[in-house]
Every structure is written in C-alpha cells, then in structure tokens.
PDB file of C-alpha atoms in Angstrom:
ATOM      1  CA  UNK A 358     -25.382  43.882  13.182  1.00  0.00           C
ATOM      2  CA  UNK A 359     -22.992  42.300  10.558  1.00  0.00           C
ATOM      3  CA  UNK A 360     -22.433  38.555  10.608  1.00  0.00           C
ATOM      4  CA  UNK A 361     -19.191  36.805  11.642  1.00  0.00           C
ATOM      5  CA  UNK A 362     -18.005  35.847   7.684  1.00  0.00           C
ATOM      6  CA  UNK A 363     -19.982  37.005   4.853  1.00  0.00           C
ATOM      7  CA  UNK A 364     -20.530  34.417   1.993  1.00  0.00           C
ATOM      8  CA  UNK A 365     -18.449  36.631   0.021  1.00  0.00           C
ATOM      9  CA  UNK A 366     -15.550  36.471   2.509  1.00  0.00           C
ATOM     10  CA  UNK A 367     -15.670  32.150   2.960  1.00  0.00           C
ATOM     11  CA  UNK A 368     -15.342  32.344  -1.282  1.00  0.00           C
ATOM     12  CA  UNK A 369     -11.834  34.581  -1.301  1.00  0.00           C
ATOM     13  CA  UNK A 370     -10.705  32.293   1.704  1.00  0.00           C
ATOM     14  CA  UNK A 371     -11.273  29.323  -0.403  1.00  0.00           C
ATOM     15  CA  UNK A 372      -9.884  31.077  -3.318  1.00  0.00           C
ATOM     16  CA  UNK A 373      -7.001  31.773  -1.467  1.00  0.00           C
ATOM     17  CA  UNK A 374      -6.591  28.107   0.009  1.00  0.00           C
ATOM     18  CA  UNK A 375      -7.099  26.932  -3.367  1.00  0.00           C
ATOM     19  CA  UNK A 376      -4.550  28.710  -4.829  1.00  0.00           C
ATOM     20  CA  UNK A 377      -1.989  27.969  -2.017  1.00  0.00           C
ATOM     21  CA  UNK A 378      -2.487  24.465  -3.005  1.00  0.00           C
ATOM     22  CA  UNK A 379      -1.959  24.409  -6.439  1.00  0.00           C
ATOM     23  CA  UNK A 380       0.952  26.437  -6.025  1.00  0.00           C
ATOM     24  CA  UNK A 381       2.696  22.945  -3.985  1.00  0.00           C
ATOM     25  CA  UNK A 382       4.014  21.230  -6.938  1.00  0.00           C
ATOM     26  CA  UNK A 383       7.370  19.729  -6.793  1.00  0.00           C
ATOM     27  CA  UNK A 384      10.640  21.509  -7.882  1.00  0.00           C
ATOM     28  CA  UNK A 385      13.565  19.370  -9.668  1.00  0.00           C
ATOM     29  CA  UNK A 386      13.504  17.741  -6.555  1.00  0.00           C
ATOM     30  CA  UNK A 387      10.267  16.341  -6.613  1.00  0.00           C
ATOM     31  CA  UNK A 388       9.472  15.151  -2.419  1.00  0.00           C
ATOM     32  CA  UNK A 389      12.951  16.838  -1.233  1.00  0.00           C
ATOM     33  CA  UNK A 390      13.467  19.471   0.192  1.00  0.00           C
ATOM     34  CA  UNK A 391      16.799  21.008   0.478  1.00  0.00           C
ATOM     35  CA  UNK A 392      17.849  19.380   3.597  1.00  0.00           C
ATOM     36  CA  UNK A 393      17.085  16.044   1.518  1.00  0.00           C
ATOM     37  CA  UNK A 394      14.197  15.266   4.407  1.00  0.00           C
ATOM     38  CA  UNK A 395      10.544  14.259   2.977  1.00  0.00           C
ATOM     39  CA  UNK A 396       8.697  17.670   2.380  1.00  0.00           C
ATOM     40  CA  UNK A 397       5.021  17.060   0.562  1.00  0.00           C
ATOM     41  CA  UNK A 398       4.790  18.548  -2.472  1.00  0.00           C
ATOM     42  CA  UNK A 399       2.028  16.939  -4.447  1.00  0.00           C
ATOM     43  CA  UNK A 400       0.147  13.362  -4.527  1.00  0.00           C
ATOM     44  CA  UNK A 401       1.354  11.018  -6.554  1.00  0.00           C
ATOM     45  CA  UNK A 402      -0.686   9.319  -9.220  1.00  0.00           C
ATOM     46  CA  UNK A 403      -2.839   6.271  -8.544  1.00  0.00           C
ATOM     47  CA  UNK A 404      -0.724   3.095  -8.590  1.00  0.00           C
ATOM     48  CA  UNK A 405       2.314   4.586  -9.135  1.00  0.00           C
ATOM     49  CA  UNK A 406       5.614   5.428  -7.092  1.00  0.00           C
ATOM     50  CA  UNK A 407       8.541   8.355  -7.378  1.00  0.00           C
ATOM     51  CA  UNK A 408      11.544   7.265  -9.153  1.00  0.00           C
ATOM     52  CA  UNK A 409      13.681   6.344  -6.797  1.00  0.00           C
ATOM     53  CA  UNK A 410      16.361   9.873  -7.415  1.00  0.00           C
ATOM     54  CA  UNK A 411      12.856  11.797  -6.409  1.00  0.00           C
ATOM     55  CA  UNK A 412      12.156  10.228  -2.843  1.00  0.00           C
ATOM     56  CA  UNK A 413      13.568  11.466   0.214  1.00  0.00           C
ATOM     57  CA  UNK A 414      13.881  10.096   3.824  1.00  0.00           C
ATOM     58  CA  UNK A 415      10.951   9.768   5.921  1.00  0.00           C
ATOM     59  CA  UNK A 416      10.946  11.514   9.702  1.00  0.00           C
ATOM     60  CA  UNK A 417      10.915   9.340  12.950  1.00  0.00           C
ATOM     61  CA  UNK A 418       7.844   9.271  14.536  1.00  0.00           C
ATOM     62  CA  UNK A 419       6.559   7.327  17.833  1.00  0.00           C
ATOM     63  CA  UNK A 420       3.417   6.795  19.537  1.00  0.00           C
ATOM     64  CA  UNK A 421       1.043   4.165  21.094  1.00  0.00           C
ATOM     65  CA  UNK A 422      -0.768   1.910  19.401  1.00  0.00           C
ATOM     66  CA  UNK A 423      -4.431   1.148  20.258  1.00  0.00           C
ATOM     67  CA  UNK A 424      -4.101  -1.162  22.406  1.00  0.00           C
ATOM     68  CA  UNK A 425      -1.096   0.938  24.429  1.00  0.00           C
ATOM     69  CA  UNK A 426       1.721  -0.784  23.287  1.00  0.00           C
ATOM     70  CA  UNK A 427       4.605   1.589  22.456  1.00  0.00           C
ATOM     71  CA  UNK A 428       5.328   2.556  19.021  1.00  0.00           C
ATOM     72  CA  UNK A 429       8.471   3.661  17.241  1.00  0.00           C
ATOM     73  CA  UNK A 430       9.074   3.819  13.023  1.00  0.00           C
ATOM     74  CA  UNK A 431      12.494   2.673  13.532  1.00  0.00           C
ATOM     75  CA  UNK A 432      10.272  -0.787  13.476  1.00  0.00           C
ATOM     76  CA  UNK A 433       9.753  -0.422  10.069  1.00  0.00           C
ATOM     77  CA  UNK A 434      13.146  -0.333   8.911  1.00  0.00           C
ATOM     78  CA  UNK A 435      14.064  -3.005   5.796  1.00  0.00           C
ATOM     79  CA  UNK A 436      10.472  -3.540   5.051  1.00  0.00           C
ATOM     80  CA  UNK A 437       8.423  -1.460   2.486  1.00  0.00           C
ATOM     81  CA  UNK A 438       5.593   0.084   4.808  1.00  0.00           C
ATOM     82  CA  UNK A 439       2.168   1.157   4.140  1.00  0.00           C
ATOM     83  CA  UNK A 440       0.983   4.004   6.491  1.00  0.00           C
ATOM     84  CA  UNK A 441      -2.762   4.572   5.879  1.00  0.00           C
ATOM     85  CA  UNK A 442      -4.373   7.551   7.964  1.00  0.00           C
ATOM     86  CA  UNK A 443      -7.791   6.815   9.235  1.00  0.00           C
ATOM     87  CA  UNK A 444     -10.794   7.260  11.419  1.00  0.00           C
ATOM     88  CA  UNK A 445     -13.328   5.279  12.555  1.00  0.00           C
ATOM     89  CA  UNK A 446     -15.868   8.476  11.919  1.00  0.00           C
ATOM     90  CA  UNK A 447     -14.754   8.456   8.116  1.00  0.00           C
ATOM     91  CA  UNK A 448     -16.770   7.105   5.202  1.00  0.00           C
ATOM     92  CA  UNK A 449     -13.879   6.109   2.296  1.00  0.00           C
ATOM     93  CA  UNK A 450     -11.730   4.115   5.320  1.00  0.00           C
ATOM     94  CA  UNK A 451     -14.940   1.748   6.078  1.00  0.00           C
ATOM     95  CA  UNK A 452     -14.666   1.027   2.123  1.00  0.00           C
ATOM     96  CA  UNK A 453     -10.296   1.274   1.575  1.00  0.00           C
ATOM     97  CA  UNK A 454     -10.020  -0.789   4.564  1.00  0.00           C
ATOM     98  CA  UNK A 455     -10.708  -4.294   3.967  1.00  0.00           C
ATOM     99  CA  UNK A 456      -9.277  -3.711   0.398  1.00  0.00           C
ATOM    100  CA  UNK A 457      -6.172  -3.077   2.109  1.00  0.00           C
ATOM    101  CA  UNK A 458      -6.110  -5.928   4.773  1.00  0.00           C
ATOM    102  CA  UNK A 459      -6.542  -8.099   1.831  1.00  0.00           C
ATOM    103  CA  UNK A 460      -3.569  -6.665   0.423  1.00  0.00           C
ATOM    104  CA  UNK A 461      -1.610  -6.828   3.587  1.00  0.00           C
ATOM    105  CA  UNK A 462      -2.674 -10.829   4.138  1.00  0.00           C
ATOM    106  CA  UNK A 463      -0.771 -11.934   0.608  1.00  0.00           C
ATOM    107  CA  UNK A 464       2.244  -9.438   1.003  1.00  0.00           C
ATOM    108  CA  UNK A 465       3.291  -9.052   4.762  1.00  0.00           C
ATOM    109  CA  UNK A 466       5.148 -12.231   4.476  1.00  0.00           C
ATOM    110  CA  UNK A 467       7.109 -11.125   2.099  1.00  0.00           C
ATOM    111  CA  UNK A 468       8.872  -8.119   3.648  1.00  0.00           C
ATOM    112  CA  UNK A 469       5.816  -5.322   3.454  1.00  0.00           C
ATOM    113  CA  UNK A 470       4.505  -3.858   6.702  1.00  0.00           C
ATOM    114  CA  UNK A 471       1.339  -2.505   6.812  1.00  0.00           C
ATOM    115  CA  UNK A 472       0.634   0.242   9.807  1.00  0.00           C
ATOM    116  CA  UNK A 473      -2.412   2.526  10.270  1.00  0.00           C
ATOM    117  CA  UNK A 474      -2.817   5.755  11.838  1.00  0.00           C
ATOM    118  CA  UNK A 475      -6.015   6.727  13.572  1.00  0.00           C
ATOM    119  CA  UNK A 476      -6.660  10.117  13.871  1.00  0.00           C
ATOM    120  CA  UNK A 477      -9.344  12.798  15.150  1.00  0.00           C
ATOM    121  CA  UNK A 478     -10.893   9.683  17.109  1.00  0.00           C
ATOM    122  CA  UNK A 479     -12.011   8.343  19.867  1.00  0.00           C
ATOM    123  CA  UNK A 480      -9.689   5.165  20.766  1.00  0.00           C
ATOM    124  CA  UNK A 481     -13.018   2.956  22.145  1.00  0.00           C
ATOM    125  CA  UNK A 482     -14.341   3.825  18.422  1.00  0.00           C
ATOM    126  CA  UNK A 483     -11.005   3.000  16.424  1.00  0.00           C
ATOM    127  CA  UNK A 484     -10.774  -0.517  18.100  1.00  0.00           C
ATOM    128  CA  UNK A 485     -14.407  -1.305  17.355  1.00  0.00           C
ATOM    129  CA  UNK A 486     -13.926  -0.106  13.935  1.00  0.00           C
ATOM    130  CA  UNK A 487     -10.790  -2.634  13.204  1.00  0.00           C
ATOM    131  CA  UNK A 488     -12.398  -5.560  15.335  1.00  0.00           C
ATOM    132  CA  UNK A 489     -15.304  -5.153  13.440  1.00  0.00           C
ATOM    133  CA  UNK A 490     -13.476  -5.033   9.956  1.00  0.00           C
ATOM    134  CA  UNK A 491     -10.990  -8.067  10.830  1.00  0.00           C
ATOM    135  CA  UNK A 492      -7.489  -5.561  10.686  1.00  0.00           C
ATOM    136  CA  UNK A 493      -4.882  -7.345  11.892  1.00  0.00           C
ATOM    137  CA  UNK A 494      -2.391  -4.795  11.699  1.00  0.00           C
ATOM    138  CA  UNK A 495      -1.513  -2.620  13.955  1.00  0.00           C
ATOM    139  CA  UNK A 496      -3.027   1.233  14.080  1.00  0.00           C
ATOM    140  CA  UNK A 497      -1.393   3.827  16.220  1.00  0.00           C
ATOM    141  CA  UNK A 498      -3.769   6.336  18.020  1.00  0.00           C
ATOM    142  CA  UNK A 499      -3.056   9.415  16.975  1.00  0.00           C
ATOM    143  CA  UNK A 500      -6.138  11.922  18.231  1.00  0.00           C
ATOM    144  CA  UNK A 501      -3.974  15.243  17.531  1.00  0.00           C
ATOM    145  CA  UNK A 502      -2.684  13.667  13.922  1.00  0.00           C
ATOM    146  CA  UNK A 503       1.232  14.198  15.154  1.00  0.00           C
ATOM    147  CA  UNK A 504       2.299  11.673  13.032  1.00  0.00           C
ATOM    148  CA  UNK A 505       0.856  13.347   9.731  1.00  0.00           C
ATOM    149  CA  UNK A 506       2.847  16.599  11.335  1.00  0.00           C
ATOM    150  CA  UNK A 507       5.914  14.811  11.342  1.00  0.00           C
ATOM    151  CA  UNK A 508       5.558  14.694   7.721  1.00  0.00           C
ATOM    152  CA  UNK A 509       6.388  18.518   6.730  1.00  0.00           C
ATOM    153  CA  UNK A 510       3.555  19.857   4.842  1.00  0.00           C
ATOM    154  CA  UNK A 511       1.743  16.406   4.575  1.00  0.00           C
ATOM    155  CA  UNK A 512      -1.923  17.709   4.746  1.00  0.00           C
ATOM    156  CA  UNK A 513      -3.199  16.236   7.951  1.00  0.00           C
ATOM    157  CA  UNK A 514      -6.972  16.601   6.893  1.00  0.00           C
ATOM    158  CA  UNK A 515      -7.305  15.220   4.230  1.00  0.00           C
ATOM    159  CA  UNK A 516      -8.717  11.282   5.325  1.00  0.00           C
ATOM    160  CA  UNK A 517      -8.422   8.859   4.785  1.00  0.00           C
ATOM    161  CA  UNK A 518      -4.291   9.037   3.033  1.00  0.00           C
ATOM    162  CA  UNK A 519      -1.420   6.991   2.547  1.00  0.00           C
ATOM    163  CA  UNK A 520       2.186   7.295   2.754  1.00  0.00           C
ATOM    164  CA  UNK A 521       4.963   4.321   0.984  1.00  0.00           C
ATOM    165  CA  UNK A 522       7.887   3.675   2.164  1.00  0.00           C
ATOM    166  CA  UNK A 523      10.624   1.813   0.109  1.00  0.00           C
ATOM    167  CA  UNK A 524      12.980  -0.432   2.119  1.00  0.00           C
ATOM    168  CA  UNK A 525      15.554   2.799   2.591  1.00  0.00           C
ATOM    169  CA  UNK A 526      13.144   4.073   4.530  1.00  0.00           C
ATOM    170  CA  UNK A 527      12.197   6.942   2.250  1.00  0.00           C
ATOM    171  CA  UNK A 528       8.944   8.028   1.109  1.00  0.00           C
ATOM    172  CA  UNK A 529       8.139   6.391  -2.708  1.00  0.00           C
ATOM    173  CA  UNK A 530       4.425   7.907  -2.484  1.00  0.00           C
ATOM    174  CA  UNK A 531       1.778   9.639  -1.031  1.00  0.00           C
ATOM    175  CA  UNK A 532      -1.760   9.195  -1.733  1.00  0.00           C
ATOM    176  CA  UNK A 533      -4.630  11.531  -0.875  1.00  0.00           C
ATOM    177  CA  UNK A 534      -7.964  10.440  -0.547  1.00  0.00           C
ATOM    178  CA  UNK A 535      -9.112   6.249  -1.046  1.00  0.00           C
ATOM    179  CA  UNK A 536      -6.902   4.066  -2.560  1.00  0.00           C
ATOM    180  CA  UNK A 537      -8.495   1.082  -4.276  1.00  0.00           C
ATOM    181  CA  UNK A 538      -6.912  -2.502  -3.373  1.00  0.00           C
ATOM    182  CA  UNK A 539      -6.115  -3.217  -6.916  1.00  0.00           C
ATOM    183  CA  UNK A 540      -3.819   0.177  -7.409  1.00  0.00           C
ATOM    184  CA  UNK A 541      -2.170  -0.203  -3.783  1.00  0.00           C
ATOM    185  CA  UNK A 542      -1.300  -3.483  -4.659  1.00  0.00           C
ATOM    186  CA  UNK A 543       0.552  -2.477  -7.915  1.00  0.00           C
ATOM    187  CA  UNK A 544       2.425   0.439  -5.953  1.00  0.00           C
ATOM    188  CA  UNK A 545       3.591  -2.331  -3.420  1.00  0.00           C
ATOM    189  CA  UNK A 546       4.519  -4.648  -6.001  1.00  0.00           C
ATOM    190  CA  UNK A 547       6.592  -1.808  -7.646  1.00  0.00           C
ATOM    191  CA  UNK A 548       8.815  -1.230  -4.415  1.00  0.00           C
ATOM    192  CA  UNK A 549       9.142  -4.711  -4.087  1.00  0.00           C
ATOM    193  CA  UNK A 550      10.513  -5.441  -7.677  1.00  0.00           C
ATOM    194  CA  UNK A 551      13.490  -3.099  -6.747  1.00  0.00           C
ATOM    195  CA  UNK A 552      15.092  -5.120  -4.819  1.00  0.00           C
ATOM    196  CA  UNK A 553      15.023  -7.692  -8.202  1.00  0.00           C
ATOM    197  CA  UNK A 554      16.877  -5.237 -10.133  1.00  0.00           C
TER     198      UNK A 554
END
C-alpha cells in the first residue's frame, strides 16, 4: 500500500512552488500590469515605497467590518491608507499590532487611514483580539481573504501583510510578513512628504 505523497514528492512540489515564486519579479513596470491595474510582483523593501512612475491603481473592494457595518474602499480615497492583513490565530500580528496602532494614533489626523483585514478567522475571536489590544481602527472580516483576491496575485497566505496606498489611490508598497513600527512609520512619512513636493 503506497502512501498518499511520498517525502520525495512534497520536496519537487516545494521546489516547484519555490521556483514559481522567484520567477514573480517585476518587469519595467514594476506593480503594473499591462492594463495599468495593481498586479503583485514582488515585496518591497522594509521602509521603503515604489517610485511613484512604478505604482499602479489599487482594485475596489467592499465588505463588512467586524462589527457589521458596511464597508467600501472608495472610503479611503485622498488619504494614504494602511491595509494590514491579520488574524487573531497569528503570532507576528499579536506583536505588529500595537506597533501599528501607535503609528496610526500620531498620523490619522493628518490624512493617513489605517484599515485592517481579518482573515481565516473566527469574527467572536478577531473582536476579542482588537478589544484586547486597544485597535481603534476599523478591521473588515474577511474569513475567505476576498479582499487579498482582489489584489491580482497578492499572496493571500502569507500573514500577517500590508498593502500602502498613496493619496491617488494606488498601491506605493506591499509588505510580506511583520512590519516593525519604526519602518511603517518611515514608509508613511514618505507618502506623506509627496504632497510637500
């Protein structure tokens, strides 16, 4: 009786995966795609953004936010917005979280919205997890990660992430994995210089 995978056959599959994702680096284009719609490519480096020739729009998304309130990105429009994917269940968000309501208490006022999503969670869980951290943004529940698939090739499992959005509306950076305080606050303060300029 043979078993269901081998361990030889889980190593070429991760081989294989590996190899599909180093082959997403950007083009020219950097985070556009032909259609000059947000296509993932790559992370961007720690603290950094794209320049702003590289970025391309973000989609529209909707949903409900934990507490059922109705949800549409159109809300975000003029602001620079930071989208951080989360979940109650994961270990870097109970660390990246208060780092980044501290950020979001000095900068909302000044034109920077803050939004999270929860995904692959249970909404009781999610609004334990942010009354018990002190977030006073808002999260949208997200159990089936939609949002992240509104975000073409945007890889969904990888938690906690975050996704900037310059005032245009357009995406100025993508981070996998947790973001310290310190570097999220230099992105922000980056996108918020360009309107100085």
């Amino acid at each position: 009786m043979s078993r269901p995978f081998s361990r030889r056959t889980l190593l070429v599959a991760a081989g294989a995966l590996a190899g599909a994702l180093a082959a997403c680096s950007p083009g020219e284009d950097g985070a556009r795609s032909g259609s000059g719609e947000y296509e993932f490519t790559e992370p961007t480096p720690p603290a950094t953004v794209l320049a702003e020739d590289q970025r391309a729009q973000a989609p529209a998304f909707s949903g409900e936010l934990l507490d059922g309130t109705p949800f549409d990105s159109s809300s975000l429009a003029g602001d620079v917005a930071v989208i951080n994917f989360w979940g109650s269940w994961c270990v870097p968000c109970r660390v990246e979280t208060p780092e980044f309501q501290a950020v979001h208490a000095d900068v909302a006022a000044r034109g920077v919205q803050f939004l999270g999503i929860d995904v692959k969670d249970q909404r009781q869980m999610a609004v334990a997890f942010v009354e018990r951290l002190g977030v006073a943004y808002p999260s949208v529940f997200d159990p089936r990660g939609e949002v992240a698939m509104a975000f073409r090739g945007f890889p969904a499992n990888v938690v906690p992430s975050t996704i900037l959005l310059d005032r245009d509306g357009r995406v100025a950076a993508v981070y996998t994995g947790q973001v310290r305080g310190a570097d999220l606050r230099t992105a922000v303060e980056l996108l918020l210089a360009e309107d100085q300029r």
